[in-house]
N, C-alpha and C. Protein backbone atom coordinates (compact mmCIF):
# COMPACT_ATOMS: atom_id res chain seq x y z
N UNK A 1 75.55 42.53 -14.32
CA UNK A 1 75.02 43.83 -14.08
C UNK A 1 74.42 44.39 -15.36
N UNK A 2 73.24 45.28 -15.28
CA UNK A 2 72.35 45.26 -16.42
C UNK A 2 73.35 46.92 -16.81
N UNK A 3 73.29 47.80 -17.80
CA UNK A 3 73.70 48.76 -18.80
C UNK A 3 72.76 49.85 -18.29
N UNK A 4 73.00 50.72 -18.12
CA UNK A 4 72.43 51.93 -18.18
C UNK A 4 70.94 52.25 -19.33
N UNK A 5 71.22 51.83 -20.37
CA UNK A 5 70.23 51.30 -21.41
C UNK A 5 69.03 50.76 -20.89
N UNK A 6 69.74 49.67 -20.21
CA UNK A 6 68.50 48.49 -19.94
C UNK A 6 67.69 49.01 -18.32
N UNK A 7 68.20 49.56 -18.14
CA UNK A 7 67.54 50.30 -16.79
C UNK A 7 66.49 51.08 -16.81
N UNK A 8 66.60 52.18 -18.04
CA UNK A 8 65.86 53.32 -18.75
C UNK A 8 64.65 52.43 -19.58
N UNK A 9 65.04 51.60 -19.72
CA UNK A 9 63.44 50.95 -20.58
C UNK A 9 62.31 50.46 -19.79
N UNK A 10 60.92 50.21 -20.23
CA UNK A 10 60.22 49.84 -18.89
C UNK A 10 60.02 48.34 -18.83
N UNK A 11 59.58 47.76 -17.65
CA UNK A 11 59.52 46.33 -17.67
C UNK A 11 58.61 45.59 -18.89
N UNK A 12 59.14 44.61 -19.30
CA UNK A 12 58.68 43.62 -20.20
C UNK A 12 59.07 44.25 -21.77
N UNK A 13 59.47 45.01 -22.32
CA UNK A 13 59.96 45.75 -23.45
C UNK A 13 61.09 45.15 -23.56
N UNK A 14 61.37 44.30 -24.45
CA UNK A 14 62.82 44.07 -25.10
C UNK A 14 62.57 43.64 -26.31
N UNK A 15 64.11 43.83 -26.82
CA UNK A 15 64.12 44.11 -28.26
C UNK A 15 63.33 42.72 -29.35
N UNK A 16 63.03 41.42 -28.81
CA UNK A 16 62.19 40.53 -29.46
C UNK A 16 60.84 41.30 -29.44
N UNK A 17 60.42 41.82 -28.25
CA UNK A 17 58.78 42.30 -28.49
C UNK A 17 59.16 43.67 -29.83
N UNK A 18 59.69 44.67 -29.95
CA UNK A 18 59.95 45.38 -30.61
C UNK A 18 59.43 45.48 -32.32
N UNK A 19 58.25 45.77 -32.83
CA UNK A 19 57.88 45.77 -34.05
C UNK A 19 58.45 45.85 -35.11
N UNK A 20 58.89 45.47 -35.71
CA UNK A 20 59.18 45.56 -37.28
C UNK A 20 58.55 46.10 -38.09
N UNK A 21 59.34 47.24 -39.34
CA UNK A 21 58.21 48.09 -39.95
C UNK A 21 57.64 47.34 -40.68
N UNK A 22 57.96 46.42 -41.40
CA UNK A 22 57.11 45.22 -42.24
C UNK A 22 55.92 44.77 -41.63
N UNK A 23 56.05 44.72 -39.95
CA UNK A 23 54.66 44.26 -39.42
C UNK A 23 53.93 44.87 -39.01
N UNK A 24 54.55 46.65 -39.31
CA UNK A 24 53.28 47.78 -38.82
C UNK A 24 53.07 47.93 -40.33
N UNK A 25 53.52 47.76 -41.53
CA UNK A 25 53.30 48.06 -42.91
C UNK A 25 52.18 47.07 -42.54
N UNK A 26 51.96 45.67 -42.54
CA UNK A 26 51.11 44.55 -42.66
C UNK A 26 49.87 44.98 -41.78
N UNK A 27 50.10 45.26 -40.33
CA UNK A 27 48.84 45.91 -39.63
C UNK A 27 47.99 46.84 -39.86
N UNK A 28 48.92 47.85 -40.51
CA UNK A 28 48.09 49.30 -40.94
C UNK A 28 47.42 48.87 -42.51
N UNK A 29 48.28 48.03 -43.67
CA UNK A 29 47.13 47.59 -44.32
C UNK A 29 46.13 47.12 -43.97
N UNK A 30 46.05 46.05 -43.25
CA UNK A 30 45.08 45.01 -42.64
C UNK A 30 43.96 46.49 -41.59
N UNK A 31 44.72 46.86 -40.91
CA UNK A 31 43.29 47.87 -40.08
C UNK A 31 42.77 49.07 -41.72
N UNK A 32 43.89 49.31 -42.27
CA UNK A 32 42.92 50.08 -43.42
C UNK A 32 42.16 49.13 -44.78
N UNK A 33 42.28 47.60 -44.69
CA UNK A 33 41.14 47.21 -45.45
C UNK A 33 39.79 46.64 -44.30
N UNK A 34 39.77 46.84 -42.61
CA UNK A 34 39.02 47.00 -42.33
C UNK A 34 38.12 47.92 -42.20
N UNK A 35 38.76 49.42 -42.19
CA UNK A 35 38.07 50.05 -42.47
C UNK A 35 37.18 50.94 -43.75
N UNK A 36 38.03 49.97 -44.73
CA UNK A 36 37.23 49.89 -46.19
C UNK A 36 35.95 49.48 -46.15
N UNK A 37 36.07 47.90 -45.42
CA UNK A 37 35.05 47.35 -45.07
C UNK A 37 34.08 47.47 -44.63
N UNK A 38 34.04 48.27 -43.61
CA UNK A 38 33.46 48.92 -42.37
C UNK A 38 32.32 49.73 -43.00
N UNK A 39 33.62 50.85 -43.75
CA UNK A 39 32.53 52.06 -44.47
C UNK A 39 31.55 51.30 -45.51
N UNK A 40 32.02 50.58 -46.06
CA UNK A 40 31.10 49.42 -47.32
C UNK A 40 30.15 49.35 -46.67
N UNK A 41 29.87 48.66 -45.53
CA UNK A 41 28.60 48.42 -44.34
C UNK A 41 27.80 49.13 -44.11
N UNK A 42 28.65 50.63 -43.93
CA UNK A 42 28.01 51.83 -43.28
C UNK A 42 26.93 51.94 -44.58
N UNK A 43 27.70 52.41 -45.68
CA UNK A 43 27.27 53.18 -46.85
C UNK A 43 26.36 52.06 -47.38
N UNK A 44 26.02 50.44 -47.25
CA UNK A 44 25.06 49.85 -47.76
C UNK A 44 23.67 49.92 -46.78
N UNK A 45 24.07 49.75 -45.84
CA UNK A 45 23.38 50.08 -44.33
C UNK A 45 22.70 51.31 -44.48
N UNK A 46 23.44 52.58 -44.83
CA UNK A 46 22.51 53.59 -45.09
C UNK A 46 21.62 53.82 -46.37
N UNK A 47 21.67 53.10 -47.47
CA UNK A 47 21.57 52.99 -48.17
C UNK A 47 19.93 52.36 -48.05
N UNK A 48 20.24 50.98 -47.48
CA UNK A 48 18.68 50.11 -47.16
C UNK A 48 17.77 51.07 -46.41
N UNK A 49 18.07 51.61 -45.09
CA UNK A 49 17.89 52.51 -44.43
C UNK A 49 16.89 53.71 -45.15
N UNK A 50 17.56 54.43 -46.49
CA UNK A 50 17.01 54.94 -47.28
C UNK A 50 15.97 54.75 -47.96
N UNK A 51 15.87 53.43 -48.43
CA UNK A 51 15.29 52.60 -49.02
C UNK A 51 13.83 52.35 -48.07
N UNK A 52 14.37 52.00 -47.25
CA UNK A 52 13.16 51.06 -46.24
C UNK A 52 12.40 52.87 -45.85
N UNK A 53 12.78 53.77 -45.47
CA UNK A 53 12.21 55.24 -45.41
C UNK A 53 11.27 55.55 -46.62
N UNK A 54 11.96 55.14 -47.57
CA UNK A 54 10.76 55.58 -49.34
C UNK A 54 9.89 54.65 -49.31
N UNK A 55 9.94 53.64 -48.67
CA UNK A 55 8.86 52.26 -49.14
C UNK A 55 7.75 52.39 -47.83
N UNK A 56 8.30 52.77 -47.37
CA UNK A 56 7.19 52.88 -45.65
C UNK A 56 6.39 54.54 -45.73
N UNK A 57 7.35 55.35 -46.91
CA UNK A 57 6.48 56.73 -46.73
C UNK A 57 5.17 56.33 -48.40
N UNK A 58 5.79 55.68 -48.64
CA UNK A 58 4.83 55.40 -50.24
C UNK A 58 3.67 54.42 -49.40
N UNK A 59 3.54 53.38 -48.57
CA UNK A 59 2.87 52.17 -48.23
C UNK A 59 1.80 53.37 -47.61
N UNK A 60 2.50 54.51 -46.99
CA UNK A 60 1.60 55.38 -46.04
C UNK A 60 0.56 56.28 -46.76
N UNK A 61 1.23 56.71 -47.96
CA UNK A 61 0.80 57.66 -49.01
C UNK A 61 -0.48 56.73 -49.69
N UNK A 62 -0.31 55.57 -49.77
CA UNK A 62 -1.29 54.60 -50.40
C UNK A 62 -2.31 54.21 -49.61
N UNK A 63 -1.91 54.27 -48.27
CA UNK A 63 -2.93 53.41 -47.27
C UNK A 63 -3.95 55.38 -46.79
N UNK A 64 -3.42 56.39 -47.08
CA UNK A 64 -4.12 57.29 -46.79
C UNK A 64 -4.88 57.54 -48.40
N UNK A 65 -4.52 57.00 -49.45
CA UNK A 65 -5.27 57.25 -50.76
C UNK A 65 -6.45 56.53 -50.55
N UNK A 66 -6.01 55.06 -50.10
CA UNK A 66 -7.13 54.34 -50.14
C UNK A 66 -7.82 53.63 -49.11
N UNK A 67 -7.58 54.11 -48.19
CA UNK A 67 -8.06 54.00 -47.12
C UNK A 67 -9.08 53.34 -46.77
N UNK A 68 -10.51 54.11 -47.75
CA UNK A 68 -12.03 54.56 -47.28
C UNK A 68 -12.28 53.67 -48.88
N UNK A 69 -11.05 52.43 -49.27
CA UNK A 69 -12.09 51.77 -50.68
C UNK A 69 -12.63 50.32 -50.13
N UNK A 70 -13.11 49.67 -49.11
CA UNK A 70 -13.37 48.33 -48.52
C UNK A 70 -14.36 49.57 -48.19
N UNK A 71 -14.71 50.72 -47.41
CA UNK A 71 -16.23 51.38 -46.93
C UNK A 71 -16.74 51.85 -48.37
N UNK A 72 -15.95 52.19 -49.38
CA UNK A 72 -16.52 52.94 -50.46
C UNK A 72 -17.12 51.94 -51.62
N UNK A 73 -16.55 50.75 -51.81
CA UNK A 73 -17.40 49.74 -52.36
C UNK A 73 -18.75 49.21 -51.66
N UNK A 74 -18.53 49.16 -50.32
CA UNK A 74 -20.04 48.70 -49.53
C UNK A 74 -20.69 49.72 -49.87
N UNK A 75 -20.89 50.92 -49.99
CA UNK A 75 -21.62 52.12 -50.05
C UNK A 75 -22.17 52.37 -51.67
N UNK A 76 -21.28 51.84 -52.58
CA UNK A 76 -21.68 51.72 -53.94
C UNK A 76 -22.83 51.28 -53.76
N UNK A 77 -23.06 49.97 -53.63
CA UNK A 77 -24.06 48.88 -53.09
C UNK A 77 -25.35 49.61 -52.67
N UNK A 78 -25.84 50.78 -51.29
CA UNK A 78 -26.52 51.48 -50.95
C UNK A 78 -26.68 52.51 -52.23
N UNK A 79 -26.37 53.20 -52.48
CA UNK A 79 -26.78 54.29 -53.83
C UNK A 79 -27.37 53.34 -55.00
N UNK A 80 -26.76 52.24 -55.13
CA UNK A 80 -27.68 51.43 -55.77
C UNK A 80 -29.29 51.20 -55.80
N UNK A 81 -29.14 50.93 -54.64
CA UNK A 81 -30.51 50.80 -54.16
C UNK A 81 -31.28 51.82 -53.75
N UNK A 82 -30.69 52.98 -53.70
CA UNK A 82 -31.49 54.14 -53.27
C UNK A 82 -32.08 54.21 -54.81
N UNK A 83 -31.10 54.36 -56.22
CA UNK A 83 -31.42 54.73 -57.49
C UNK A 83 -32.75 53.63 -57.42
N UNK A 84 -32.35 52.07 -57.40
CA UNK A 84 -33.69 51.71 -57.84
C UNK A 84 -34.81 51.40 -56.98
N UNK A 85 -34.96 52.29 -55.81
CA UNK A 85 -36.13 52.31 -55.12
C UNK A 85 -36.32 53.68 -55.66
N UNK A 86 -35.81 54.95 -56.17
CA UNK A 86 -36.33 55.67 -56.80
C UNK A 86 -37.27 55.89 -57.62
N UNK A 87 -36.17 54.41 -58.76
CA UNK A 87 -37.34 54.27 -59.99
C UNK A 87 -38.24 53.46 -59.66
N UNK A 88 -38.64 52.69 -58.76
CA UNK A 88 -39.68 51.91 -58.31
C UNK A 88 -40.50 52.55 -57.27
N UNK A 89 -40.22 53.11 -56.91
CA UNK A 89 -41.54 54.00 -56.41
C UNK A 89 -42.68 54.71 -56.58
N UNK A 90 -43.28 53.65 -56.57
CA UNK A 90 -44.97 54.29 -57.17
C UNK A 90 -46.04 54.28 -56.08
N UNK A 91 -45.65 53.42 -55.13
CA UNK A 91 -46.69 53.87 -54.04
C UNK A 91 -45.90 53.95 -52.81
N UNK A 92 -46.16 54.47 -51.54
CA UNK A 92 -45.64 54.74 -50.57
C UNK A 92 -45.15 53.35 -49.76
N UNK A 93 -46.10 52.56 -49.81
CA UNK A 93 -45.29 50.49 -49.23
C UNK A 93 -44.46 50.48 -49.78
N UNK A 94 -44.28 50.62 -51.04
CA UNK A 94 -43.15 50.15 -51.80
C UNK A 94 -42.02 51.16 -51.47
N UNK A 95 -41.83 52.45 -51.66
CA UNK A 95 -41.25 53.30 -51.12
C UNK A 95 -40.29 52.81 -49.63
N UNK A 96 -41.49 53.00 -49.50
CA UNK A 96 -40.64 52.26 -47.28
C UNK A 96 -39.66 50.81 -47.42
N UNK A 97 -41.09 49.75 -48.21
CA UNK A 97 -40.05 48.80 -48.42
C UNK A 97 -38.32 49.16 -48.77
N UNK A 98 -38.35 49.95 -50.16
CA UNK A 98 -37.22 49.62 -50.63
C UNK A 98 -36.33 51.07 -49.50
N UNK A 99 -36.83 51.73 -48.53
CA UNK A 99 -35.63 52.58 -47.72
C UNK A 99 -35.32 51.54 -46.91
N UNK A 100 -36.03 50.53 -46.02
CA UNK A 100 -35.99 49.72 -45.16
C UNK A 100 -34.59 48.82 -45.76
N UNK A 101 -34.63 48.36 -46.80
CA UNK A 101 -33.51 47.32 -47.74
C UNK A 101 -32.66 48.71 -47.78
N UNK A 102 -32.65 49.30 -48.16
CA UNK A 102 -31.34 50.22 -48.24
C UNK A 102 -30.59 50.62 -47.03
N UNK A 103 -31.17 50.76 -45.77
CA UNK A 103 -30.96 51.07 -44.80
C UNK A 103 -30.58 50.21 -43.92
N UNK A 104 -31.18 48.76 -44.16
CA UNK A 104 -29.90 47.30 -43.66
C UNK A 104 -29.06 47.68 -44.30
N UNK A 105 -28.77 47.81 -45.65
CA UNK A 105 -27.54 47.73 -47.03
C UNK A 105 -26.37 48.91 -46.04
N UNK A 106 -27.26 49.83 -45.34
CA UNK A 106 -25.76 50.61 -45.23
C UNK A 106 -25.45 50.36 -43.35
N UNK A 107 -26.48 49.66 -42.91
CA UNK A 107 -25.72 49.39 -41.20
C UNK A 107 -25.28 48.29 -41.85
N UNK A 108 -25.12 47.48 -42.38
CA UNK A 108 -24.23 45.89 -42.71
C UNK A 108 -22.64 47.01 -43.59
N UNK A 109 -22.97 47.15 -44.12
CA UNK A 109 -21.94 48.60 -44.68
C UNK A 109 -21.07 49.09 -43.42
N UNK A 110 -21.75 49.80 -42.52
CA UNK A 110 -21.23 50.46 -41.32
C UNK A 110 -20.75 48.98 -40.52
N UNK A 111 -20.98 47.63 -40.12
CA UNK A 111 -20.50 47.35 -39.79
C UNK A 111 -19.53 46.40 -39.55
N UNK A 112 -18.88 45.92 -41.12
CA UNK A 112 -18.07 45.48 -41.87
C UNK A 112 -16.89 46.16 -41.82
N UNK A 113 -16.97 47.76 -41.48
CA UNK A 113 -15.91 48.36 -41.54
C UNK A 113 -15.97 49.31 -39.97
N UNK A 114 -16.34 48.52 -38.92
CA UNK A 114 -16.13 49.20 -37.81
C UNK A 114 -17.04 50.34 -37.07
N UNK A 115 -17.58 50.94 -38.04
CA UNK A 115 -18.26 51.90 -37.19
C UNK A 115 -19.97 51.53 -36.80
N UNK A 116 -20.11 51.79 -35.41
CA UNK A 116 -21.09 51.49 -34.48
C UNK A 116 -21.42 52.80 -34.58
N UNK A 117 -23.29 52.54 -34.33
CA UNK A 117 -23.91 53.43 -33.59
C UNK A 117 -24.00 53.91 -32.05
N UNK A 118 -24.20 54.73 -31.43
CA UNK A 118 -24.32 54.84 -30.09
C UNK A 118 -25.39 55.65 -30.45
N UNK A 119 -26.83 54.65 -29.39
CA UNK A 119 -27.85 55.26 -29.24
C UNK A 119 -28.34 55.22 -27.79
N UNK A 120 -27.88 55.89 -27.19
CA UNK A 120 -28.12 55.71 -25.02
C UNK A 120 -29.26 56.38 -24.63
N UNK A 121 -30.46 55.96 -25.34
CA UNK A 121 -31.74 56.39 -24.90
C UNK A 121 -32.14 55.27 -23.52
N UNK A 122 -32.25 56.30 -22.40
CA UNK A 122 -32.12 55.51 -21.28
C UNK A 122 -30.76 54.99 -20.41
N UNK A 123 -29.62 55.25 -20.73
CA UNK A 123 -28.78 55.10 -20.20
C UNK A 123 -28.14 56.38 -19.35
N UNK A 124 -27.12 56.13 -18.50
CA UNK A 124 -26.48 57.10 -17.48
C UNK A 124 -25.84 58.36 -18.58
N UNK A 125 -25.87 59.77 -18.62
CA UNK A 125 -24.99 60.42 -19.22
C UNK A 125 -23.92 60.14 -19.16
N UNK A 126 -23.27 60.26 -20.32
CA UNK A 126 -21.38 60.02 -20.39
C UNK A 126 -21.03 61.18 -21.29
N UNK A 127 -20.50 61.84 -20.31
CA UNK A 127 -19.61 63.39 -21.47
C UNK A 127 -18.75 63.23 -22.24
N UNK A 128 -18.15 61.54 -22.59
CA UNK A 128 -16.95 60.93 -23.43
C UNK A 128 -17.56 60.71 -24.54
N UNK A 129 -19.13 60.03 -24.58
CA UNK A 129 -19.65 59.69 -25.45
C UNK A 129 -20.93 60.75 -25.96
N UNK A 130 -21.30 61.30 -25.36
CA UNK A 130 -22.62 62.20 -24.91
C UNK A 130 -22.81 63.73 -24.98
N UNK A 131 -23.19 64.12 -25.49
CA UNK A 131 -23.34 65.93 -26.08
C UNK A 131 -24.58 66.56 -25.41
N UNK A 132 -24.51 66.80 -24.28
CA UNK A 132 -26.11 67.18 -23.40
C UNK A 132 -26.57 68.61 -24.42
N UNK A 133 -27.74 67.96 -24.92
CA UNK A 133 -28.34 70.00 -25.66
C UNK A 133 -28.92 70.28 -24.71
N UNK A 134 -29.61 69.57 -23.91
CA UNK A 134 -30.61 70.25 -22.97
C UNK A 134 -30.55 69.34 -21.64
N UNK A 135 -31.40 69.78 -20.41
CA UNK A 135 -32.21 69.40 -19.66
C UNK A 135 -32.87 69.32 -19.09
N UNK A 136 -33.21 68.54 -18.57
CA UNK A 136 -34.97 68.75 -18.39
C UNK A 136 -35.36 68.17 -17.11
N UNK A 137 -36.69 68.59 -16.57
CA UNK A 137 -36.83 68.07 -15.18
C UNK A 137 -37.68 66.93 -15.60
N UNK A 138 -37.80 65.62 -15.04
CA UNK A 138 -38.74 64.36 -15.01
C UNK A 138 -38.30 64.14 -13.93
N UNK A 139 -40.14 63.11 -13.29
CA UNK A 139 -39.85 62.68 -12.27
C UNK A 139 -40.00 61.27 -12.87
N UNK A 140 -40.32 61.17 -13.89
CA UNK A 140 -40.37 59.26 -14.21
C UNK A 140 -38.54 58.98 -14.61
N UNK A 141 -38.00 59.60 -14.88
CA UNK A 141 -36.62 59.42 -15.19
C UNK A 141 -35.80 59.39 -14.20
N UNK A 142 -34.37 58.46 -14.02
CA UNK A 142 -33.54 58.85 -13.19
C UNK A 142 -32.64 60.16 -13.25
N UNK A 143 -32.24 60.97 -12.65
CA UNK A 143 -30.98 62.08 -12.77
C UNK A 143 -30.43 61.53 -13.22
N UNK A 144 -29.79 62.05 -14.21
CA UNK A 144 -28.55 62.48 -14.91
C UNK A 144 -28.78 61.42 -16.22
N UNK A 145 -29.96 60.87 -16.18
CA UNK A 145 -30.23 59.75 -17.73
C UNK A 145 -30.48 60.43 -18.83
N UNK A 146 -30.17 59.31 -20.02
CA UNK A 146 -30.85 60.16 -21.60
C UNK A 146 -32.12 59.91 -21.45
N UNK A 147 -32.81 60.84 -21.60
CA UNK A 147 -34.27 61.01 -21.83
C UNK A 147 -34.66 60.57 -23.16
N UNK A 148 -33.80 61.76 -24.08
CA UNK A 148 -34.10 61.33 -25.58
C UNK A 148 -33.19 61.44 -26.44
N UNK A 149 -33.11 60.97 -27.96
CA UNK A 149 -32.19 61.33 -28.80
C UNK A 149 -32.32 61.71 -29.19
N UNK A 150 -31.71 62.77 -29.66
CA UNK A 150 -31.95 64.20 -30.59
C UNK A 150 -31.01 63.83 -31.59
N UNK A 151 -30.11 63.24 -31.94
CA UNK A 151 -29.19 62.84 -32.58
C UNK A 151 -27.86 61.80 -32.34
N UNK A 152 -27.93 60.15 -32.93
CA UNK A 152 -27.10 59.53 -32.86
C UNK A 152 -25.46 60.02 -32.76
N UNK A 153 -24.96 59.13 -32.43
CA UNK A 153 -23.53 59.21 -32.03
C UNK A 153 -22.67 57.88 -32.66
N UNK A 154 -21.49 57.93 -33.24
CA UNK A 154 -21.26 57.01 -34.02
C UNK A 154 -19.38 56.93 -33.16
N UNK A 155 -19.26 55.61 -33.46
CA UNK A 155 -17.92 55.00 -33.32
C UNK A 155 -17.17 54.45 -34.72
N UNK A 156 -15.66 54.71 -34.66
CA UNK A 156 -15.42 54.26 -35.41
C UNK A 156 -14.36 53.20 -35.17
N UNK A 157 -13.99 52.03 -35.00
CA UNK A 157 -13.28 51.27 -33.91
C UNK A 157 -12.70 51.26 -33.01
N UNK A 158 -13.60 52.00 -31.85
CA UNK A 158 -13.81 52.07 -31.09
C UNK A 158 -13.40 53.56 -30.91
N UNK A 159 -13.21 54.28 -31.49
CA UNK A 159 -12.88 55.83 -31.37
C UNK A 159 -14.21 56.68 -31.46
N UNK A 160 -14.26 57.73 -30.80
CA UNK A 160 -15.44 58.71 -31.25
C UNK A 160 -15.47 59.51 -32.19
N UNK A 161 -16.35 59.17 -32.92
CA UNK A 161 -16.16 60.10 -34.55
C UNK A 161 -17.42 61.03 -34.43
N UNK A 162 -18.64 61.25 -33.37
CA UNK A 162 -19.14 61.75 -33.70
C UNK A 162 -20.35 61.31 -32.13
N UNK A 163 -19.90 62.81 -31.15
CA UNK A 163 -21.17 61.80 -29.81
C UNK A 163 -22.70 62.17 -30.38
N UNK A 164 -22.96 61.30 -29.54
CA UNK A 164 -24.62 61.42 -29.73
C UNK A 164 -25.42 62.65 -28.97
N UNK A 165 -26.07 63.74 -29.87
CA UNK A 165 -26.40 64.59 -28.52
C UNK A 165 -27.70 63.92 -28.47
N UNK A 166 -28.16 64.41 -27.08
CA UNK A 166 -29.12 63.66 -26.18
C UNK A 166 -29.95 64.83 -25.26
N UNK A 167 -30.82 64.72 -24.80
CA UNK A 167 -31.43 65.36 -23.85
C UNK A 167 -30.99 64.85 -22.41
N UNK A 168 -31.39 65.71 -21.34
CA UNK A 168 -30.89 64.77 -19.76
C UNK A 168 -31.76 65.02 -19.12
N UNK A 169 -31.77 64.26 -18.15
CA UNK A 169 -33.23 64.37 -17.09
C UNK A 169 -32.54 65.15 -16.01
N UNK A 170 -32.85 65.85 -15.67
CA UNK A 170 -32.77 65.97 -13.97
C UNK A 170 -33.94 66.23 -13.28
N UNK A 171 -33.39 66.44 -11.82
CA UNK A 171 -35.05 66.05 -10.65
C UNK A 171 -35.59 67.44 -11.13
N UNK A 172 -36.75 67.01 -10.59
CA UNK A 172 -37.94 68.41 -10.45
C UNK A 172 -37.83 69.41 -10.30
């Protein structure tokens, strides 16, 4: 017959399972040099964390300094040539010649670094790309086409930096 004792305890508890303070002394060291550990992790972890934040806000600070120096060296190149078609200009051929060379120098310029012209003389209006100043009645034109350009429109990979305004046809 079991003791009054052994009745009051709950199943599977007896005194072999029963801890020893030596082996909660040994556990509670052991869980408090894991959590030495732990924090070591945390605090290096936040640390890189920190780190990787200063190096990604500096890479950003640099890439907005210099952004515009791969367009600003091609463009050196053009002022070049504007200076010495300046000083070489003595008659008007020569003149044209050397705007004509300057003026490849800066669409090879413009498109080394992405930005396109948009010139939709003759094409459907587009209000994404397209700045209507006016319109106008033609009957040789289709509705709603560019008639004319009043001013280019430029892309800059593939973004709009600048629409083209245009004239528009409509009917009679």
């Amino acid at each position: 017959m079991s003791t009054p004792n052994e009745q009051d305890r709950p199943p599977g508890s007896d005194a072999a399972q029963a801890a020893q303070p030596g082996d909660l002394a040994t556990a509670l060291a052991a869980a408090e040099a894991r959590a030495l550990e732990s924090r070591d992790l945390y605090m290096r972890a936040l640390a890189e964390m920190e780190n990787i934040r200063k190096r990604a806000s500096r890479d950003v600070e640099q890439a907005h300094k210099y952004a515009v120096d791969r367009f600003a060296n091609d463009l050196v190149a053009v002022k070049d040539s504007l200076e010495l078609g300046l000083l070489a200009a003595g008659d008007a051929q020569t003149l044209r010649a050397g705007t004509e060379a300057t003026l490849k120098l800066l669409a090879k310029a413009f498109e080394k670094n992405g930005l396109t012209e948009i010139d939709p003389l003759g094409q459907q209006f587009n209000p994404e790309h397209h700045e209507a100043m006016a319109m106008q009645p033609s009957a040789e034109h289709v509705p709603d086409s560019v008639t004319q350009v009043v001013q280019k429109g430029y892309q800059l990979n593939g973004r709009l930096l600048r629409p083209a305004r245009v004239i528009v046809a409509r009917a009679p």
